[in-house]
Amino acid sequence: IKNYTNVQEKINKKNSIQFLKTHSYLFNINNNVFTNLKNSIGAIYIVRDPRNVVTSWANFTNTSIENATDVLIKNYKFGGDKNTTNETDTTVFVGTWRQNYNSWKSFKHQQRYLLIKYEDLINNRDISLHKMLKFIHELNGTKLKIDQKKFAKVVETTSFERMKNLE
């Protein structure tokens, strides 16, 4: 965790917009931060109803609803199990659901935060995608121009079912 911002500084030397998809919360652990306003132009936070997160986590981990609820309320990190032989088992500092949700709001105070509801992303992909594109262009100081044909194709090809099948 001590190198998170160092790596971001190197990525930012590319002088282009880069996207980082993460489940991490915006933490400060022993004076090591996940990111900061210098390294991140903004945050698009996709929030899911915690009740649905619980059922999704229970299905994903093949555990009970009660256990999944307990994990999401009390755990602040996943992975990094030193007893595993899986080299890709990286620690992800997610925080509790509440910590994660609230942590990214620090970008909101800088007008660099967009909240998208997961359910809207599934049910209204076109509206959600348009909001995200508009937000990205505003952060970048560029004018949003949408090719309607390409936009419609993106919406069509990114349904939840299609993405799930590709996975």
mmCIF file of C-alpha atoms in Angstrom:
data_model
loop_
_atom_site.group_PDB
_atom_site.id
_atom_site.type_symbol
_atom_site.label_atom_id
_atom_site.label_comp_id
_atom_site.label_asym_id
_atom_site.label_seq_id
_atom_site.Cartn_x
_atom_site.Cartn_y
_atom_site.Cartn_z
ATOM 1 C CA ILE A 1 0.000 0.000 0.000
ATOM 2 C CA LYS A 2 2.933 2.330 0.437
ATOM 3 C CA ASN A 3 3.356 2.512 -3.359
ATOM 4 C CA TYR A 4 -0.215 3.228 -4.434
ATOM 5 C CA THR A 5 0.316 6.946 -5.062
ATOM 6 C CA ASN A 6 3.850 6.425 -6.432
ATOM 7 C CA VAL A 7 2.463 4.111 -9.106
ATOM 8 C CA GLN A 8 -0.326 6.582 -9.886
ATOM 9 C CA GLU A 9 2.204 9.385 -10.328
ATOM 10 C CA LYS A 10 4.047 7.248 -12.897
ATOM 11 C CA ILE A 11 0.813 6.401 -14.702
ATOM 12 C CA ASN A 12 -0.079 10.101 -14.807
ATOM 13 C CA LYS A 13 3.119 10.862 -16.722
ATOM 14 C CA LYS A 14 1.370 9.345 -19.746
ATOM 15 C CA ASN A 15 -0.550 12.638 -19.859
ATOM 16 C CA SER A 16 -3.805 10.992 -20.901
ATOM 17 C CA ILE A 17 -6.952 10.016 -19.087
ATOM 18 C CA GLN A 18 -6.606 6.615 -17.470
ATOM 19 C CA PHE A 19 -9.409 4.727 -15.722
ATOM 20 C CA LEU A 20 -8.927 2.681 -12.584
ATOM 21 C CA LYS A 21 -11.727 0.334 -11.647
ATOM 22 C CA THR A 22 -11.505 -0.600 -8.004
ATOM 23 C CA HIS A 23 -13.457 -2.014 -5.094
ATOM 24 C CA SER A 24 -11.106 -0.250 -2.662
ATOM 25 C CA TYR A 25 -12.271 2.485 -0.406
ATOM 26 C CA LEU A 26 -10.476 5.817 -0.231
ATOM 27 C CA PHE A 27 -8.319 4.941 2.748
ATOM 28 C CA ASN A 28 -5.393 6.185 4.736
ATOM 29 C CA ILE A 29 -3.618 3.302 6.436
ATOM 30 C CA ASN A 30 -0.480 4.206 8.400
ATOM 31 C CA ASN A 31 -0.163 7.434 6.356
ATOM 32 C CA ASN A 32 -0.457 5.467 3.106
ATOM 33 C CA VAL A 33 -3.323 6.719 0.955
ATOM 34 C CA PHE A 34 -5.077 4.860 -1.839
ATOM 35 C CA THR A 35 -5.175 7.979 -4.014
ATOM 36 C CA ASN A 36 -5.471 11.735 -3.688
ATOM 37 C CA LEU A 37 -6.862 14.709 -5.571
ATOM 38 C CA LYS A 38 -3.473 15.266 -7.237
ATOM 39 C CA ASN A 39 -3.476 11.826 -8.838
ATOM 40 C CA SER A 40 -7.166 11.420 -9.578
ATOM 41 C CA ILE A 41 -9.117 13.815 -11.740
ATOM 42 C CA GLY A 42 -12.395 12.530 -10.302
ATOM 43 C CA ALA A 43 -14.443 9.557 -9.190
ATOM 44 C CA ILE A 44 -17.416 7.827 -10.710
ATOM 45 C CA TYR A 45 -18.879 5.865 -7.842
ATOM 46 C CA ILE A 46 -21.258 3.054 -8.721
ATOM 47 C CA VAL A 47 -23.339 2.259 -5.662
ATOM 48 C CA ARG A 48 -25.450 -0.822 -5.237
ATOM 49 C CA ASP A 49 -28.246 -1.301 -2.751
ATOM 50 C CA PRO A 50 -26.503 -3.007 0.203
ATOM 51 C CA ARG A 51 -29.263 -5.618 0.392
ATOM 52 C CA ASN A 52 -28.395 -6.667 -3.151
ATOM 53 C CA VAL A 53 -24.681 -6.582 -2.349
ATOM 54 C CA VAL A 54 -25.324 -9.083 0.449
ATOM 55 C CA THR A 55 -27.184 -11.536 -1.778
ATOM 56 C CA SER A 56 -24.616 -11.121 -4.549
ATOM 57 C CA TRP A 57 -21.719 -11.722 -2.129
ATOM 58 C CA ALA A 58 -23.494 -14.751 -0.634
ATOM 59 C CA ASN A 59 -23.934 -16.246 -4.123
ATOM 60 C CA PHE A 60 -20.385 -15.381 -5.194
ATOM 61 C CA THR A 61 -18.787 -16.914 -2.089
ATOM 62 C CA ASN A 62 -21.321 -19.721 -1.695
ATOM 63 C CA THR A 63 -22.145 -18.699 1.855
ATOM 64 C CA SER A 64 -25.245 -17.832 3.859
ATOM 65 C CA ILE A 65 -26.976 -14.452 3.792
ATOM 66 C CA GLU A 66 -26.138 -14.071 7.491
ATOM 67 C CA ASN A 67 -22.428 -14.695 6.908
ATOM 68 C CA ALA A 68 -22.342 -12.390 3.876
ATOM 69 C CA THR A 69 -24.053 -9.647 5.909
ATOM 70 C CA ASP A 70 -21.536 -10.076 8.706
ATOM 71 C CA VAL A 71 -18.621 -9.881 6.262
ATOM 72 C CA LEU A 72 -19.894 -6.698 4.595
ATOM 73 C CA ILE A 73 -20.587 -4.989 7.912
ATOM 74 C CA LYS A 74 -17.351 -5.934 9.692
ATOM 75 C CA ASN A 75 -14.607 -6.658 7.149
ATOM 76 C CA TYR A 76 -12.425 -3.920 5.745
ATOM 77 C CA LYS A 77 -10.248 -6.028 3.461
ATOM 78 C CA PHE A 78 -10.458 -9.101 1.282
ATOM 79 C CA GLY A 79 -7.754 -11.389 -0.023
ATOM 80 C CA GLY A 80 -4.101 -11.382 0.923
ATOM 81 C CA ASP A 81 -4.388 -14.737 2.637
ATOM 82 C CA LYS A 82 -0.808 -15.707 3.446
ATOM 83 C CA ASN A 83 -1.850 -19.355 3.810
ATOM 84 C CA THR A 84 -2.902 -19.663 0.184
ATOM 85 C CA THR A 85 -0.759 -20.766 -2.735
ATOM 86 C CA ASN A 86 -2.633 -18.426 -5.073
ATOM 87 C CA GLU A 87 -0.115 -15.726 -6.063
ATOM 88 C CA THR A 88 -2.872 -13.483 -7.377
ATOM 89 C CA ASP A 89 -4.611 -13.315 -3.991
ATOM 90 C CA THR A 90 -4.008 -9.607 -3.519
ATOM 91 C CA THR A 91 -5.303 -7.703 -0.530
ATOM 92 C CA VAL A 92 -8.080 -5.286 -1.442
ATOM 93 C CA PHE A 93 -8.927 -2.734 1.224
ATOM 94 C CA VAL A 94 -12.654 -2.341 0.626
ATOM 95 C CA GLY A 95 -13.714 -1.008 3.995
ATOM 96 C CA THR A 96 -17.181 -1.827 5.205
ATOM 97 C CA TRP A 97 -20.019 -1.013 2.818
ATOM 98 C CA ARG A 98 -20.632 2.249 4.703
ATOM 99 C CA GLN A 99 -16.929 3.224 4.839
ATOM 100 C CA ASN A 100 -16.539 2.538 1.129
ATOM 101 C CA TYR A 101 -19.633 4.503 0.161
ATOM 102 C CA ASN A 102 -18.756 7.508 2.317
ATOM 103 C CA SER A 103 -15.015 7.561 1.607
ATOM 104 C CA TRP A 104 -15.277 8.582 -2.044
ATOM 105 C CA LYS A 105 -17.530 11.536 -1.241
ATOM 106 C CA SER A 106 -14.426 13.639 -0.553
ATOM 107 C CA PHE A 107 -14.313 14.108 -4.333
ATOM 108 C CA LYS A 108 -17.876 15.488 -4.169
ATOM 109 C CA HIS A 109 -16.701 18.542 -2.241
ATOM 110 C CA GLN A 110 -14.373 19.304 -5.157
ATOM 111 C CA GLN A 111 -17.137 18.836 -7.786
ATOM 112 C CA ARG A 112 -15.187 15.809 -9.037
ATOM 113 C CA TYR A 113 -17.657 13.072 -8.081
ATOM 114 C CA LEU A 114 -20.473 11.348 -9.914
ATOM 115 C CA LEU A 115 -22.782 8.881 -8.207
ATOM 116 C CA ILE A 116 -24.379 6.235 -10.414
ATOM 117 C CA LYS A 117 -26.809 3.708 -8.985
ATOM 118 C CA TYR A 118 -25.999 0.164 -10.099
ATOM 119 C CA GLU A 119 -29.685 -0.474 -10.683
ATOM 120 C CA ASP A 120 -29.828 2.535 -13.041
ATOM 121 C CA LEU A 121 -26.752 1.282 -14.833
ATOM 122 C CA ILE A 122 -28.539 -2.018 -15.461
ATOM 123 C CA ASN A 123 -32.007 -0.627 -16.231
ATOM 124 C CA ASN A 124 -31.097 2.679 -17.934
ATOM 125 C CA ARG A 125 -27.686 2.086 -19.500
ATOM 126 C CA ASP A 126 -28.101 4.864 -22.051
ATOM 127 C CA ILE A 127 -28.906 7.542 -19.457
ATOM 128 C CA SER A 128 -26.155 6.337 -17.105
ATOM 129 C CA LEU A 129 -23.555 6.182 -19.885
ATOM 130 C CA HIS A 130 -24.493 9.663 -21.058
ATOM 131 C CA LYS A 131 -24.086 11.023 -17.499
ATOM 132 C CA MET A 132 -20.649 9.391 -17.222
ATOM 133 C CA LEU A 133 -19.463 10.704 -20.591
ATOM 134 C CA LYS A 134 -20.693 14.204 -19.776
ATOM 135 C CA PHE A 135 -18.940 14.069 -16.378
ATOM 136 C CA ILE A 136 -15.646 12.888 -17.918
ATOM 137 C CA HIS A 137 -15.725 15.637 -20.531
ATOM 138 C CA GLU A 138 -16.502 18.282 -17.902
ATOM 139 C CA LEU A 139 -13.549 17.121 -15.795
ATOM 140 C CA ASN A 140 -11.316 17.144 -18.835
ATOM 141 C CA GLY A 141 -12.558 20.549 -20.000
ATOM 142 C CA THR A 142 -13.632 19.212 -23.382
ATOM 143 C CA LYS A 143 -16.897 19.433 -25.277
ATOM 144 C CA LEU A 144 -19.009 16.294 -25.374
ATOM 145 C CA LYS A 145 -19.817 15.150 -28.905
ATOM 146 C CA ILE A 146 -21.688 11.893 -29.242
ATOM 147 C CA ASP A 147 -21.873 9.787 -32.369
ATOM 148 C CA GLN A 148 -25.412 8.449 -31.861
ATOM 149 C CA LYS A 149 -24.752 5.309 -33.928
ATOM 150 C CA LYS A 150 -21.705 4.344 -31.835
ATOM 151 C CA PHE A 151 -23.474 5.296 -28.618
ATOM 152 C CA ALA A 152 -26.441 3.045 -29.469
ATOM 153 C CA LYS A 153 -24.049 0.181 -30.313
ATOM 154 C CA VAL A 154 -22.256 0.554 -26.961
ATOM 155 C CA VAL A 155 -25.566 0.495 -25.091
ATOM 156 C CA GLU A 156 -26.703 -2.529 -27.087
ATOM 157 C CA THR A 157 -23.505 -4.539 -26.554
ATOM 158 C CA THR A 158 -23.027 -3.864 -22.835
ATOM 159 C CA SER A 159 -26.118 -5.462 -21.345
ATOM 160 C CA PHE A 160 -25.592 -7.265 -18.061
ATOM 161 C CA GLU A 161 -26.481 -10.619 -19.627
ATOM 162 C CA ARG A 162 -24.066 -10.127 -22.527
ATOM 163 C CA MET A 163 -21.218 -9.079 -20.221
ATOM 164 C CA LYS A 164 -21.961 -12.015 -17.894
ATOM 165 C CA ASN A 165 -21.784 -14.421 -20.847
ATOM 166 C CA LEU A 166 -18.453 -12.940 -21.932
ATOM 167 C CA GLU A 167 -17.072 -13.400 -18.429
#
